[in-house]
CSV table of C-alpha atoms and ligand atoms in Angstrom, one decimal:
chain,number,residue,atom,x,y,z
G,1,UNK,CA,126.1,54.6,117.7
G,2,UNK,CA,125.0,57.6,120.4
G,3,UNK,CA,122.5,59.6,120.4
G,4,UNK,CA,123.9,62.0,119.2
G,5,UNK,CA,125.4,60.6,115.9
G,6,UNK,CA,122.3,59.1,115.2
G,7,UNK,CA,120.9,62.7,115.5
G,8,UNK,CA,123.7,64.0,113.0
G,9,UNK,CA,123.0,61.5,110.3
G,10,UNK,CA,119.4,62.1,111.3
G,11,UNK,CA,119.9,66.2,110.5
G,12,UNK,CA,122.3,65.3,107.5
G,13,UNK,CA,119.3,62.8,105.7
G,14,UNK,CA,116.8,65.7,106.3
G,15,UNK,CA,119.3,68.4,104.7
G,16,UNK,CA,120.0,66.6,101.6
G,17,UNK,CA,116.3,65.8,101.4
G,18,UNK,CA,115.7,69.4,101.8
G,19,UNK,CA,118.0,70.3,99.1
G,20,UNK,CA,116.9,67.7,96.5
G,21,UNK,CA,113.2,69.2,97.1
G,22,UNK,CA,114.7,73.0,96.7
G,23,UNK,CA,116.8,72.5,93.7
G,24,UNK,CA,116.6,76.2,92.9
G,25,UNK,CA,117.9,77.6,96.4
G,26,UNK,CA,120.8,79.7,96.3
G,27,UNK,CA,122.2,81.0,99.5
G,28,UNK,CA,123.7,83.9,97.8
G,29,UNK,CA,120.2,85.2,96.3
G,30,UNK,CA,120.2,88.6,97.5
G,31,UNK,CA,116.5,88.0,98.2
G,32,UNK,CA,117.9,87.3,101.4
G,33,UNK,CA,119.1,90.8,101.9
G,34,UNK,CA,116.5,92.5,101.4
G,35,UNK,CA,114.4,94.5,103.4
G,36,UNK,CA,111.3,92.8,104.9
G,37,UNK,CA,109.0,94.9,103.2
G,38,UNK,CA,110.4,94.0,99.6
G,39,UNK,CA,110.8,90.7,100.0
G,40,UNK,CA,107.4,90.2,100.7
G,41,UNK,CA,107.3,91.7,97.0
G,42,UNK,CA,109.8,89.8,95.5
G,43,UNK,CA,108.6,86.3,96.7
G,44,UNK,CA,104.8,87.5,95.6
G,45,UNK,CA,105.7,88.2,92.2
G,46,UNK,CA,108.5,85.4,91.7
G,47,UNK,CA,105.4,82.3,92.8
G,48,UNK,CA,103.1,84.5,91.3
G,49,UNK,CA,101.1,83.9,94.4
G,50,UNK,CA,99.9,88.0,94.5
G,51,UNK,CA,97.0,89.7,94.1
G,52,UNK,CA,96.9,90.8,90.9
G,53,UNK,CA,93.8,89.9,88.4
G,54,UNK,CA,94.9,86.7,87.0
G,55,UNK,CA,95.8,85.0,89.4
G,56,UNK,CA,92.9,86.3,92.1
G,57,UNK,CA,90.4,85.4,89.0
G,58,UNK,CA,91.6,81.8,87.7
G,59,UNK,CA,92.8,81.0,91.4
G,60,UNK,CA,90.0,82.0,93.8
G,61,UNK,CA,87.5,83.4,91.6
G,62,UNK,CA,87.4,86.7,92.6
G,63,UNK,CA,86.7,89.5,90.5
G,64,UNK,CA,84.8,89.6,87.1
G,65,UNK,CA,88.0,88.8,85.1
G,66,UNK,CA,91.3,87.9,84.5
G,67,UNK,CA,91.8,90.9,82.2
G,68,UNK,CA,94.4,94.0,83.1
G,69,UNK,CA,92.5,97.2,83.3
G,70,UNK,CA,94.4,98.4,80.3
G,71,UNK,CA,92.4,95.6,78.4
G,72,UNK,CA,95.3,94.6,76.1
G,73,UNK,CA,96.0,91.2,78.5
G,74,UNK,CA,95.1,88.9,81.8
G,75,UNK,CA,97.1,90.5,84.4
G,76,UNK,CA,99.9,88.4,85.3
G,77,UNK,CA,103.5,89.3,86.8
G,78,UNK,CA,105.0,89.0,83.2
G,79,UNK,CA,102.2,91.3,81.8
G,80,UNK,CA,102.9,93.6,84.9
G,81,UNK,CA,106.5,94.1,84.8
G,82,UNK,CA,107.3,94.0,80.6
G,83,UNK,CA,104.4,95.1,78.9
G,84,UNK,CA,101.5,96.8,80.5
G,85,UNK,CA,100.9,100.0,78.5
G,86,UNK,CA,99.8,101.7,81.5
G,87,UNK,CA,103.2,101.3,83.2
G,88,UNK,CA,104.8,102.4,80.4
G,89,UNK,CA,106.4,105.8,81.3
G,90,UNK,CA,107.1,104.3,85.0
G,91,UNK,CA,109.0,101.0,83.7
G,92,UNK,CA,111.0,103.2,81.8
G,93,UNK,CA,111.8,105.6,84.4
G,94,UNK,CA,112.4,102.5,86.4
G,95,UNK,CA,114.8,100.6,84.0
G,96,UNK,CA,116.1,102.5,80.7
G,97,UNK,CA,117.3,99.7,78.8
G,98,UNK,CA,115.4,96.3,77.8
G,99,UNK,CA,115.6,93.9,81.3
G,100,UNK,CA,114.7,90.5,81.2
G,101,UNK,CA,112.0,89.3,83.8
G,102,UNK,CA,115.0,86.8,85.4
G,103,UNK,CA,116.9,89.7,86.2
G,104,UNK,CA,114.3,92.2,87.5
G,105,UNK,CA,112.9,89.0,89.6
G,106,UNK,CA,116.5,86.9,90.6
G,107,UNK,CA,118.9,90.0,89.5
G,108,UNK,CA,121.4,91.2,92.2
G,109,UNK,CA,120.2,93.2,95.3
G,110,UNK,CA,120.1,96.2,93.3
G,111,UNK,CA,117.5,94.8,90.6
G,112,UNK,CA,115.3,93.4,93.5
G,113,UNK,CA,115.2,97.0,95.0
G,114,UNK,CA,114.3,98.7,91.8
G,115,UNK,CA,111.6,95.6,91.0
G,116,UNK,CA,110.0,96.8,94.6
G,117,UNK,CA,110.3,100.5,94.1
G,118,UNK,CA,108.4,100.2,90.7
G,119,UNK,CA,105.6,98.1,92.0
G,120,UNK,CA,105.5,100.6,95.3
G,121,UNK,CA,105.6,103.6,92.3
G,122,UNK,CA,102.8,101.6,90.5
G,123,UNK,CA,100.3,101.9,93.2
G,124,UNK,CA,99.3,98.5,92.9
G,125,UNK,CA,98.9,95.9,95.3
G,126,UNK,CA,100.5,92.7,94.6
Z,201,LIG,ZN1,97.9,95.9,81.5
């Protein structure tokens, strides 16, 4: 065996590796596609590593709750993008009819877009 074989089974090991530790990657996601700016969005509210309450509260301690300023519930991305009552008028602007969090979060470039553009219309940082 040459170098460089051993360097393709080598690569090959490392790629399989890879893929048994990402099970959920998809080369298609139109994540992918996106522009830099909404990614950075996408990926934020898909880990749920993002800067609303909950997580800043029960992760880092910062803040002096968990709650969402509406007061009905913590603050999480769920809370965020299906129920706040303060989004209310802007999630349906946003999306008429009833969309699951999978779609507005792994949907097709064009759900990804509109899950940015509400969080941008929201004036919150995430
Ligand atoms: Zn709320």
């Amino acid at each position: 065996m040459n170098t460089e074989e051993a360097m393709t089974i080598v690569k090959e090991k490392q790629k399989r590796r890879w893929l048994h530790q990402h099970p959920d990657y998809n080369k298609k996601d139109a994540y992918y596609l996106l522009p830099r700016d909404d990614q950075v969005v996408i990926v934020r509210l898909r880990t749920g590593h993002c800067r609303l309450k909950h997580h800043l509260y029960t992760k880092f301690h910062i803040g002096d709750s968990a709650s969402c300023p509406c007061g009905t519930s913590p603050m999480t991305v769920q809370h965020f993008l299906q129920d706040c009552p303060t989004h209310q008028n802007l999630r349906a602007e946003t999306w008429p009819a009833d969309t699951p969090m999978r779609d507005k979060l792994y949907g097709p470039m064009e759900s990804l877009r509109r899950t940015a553009a509400f969080i941008r219309a929201s004036g919150v940082a995430v």
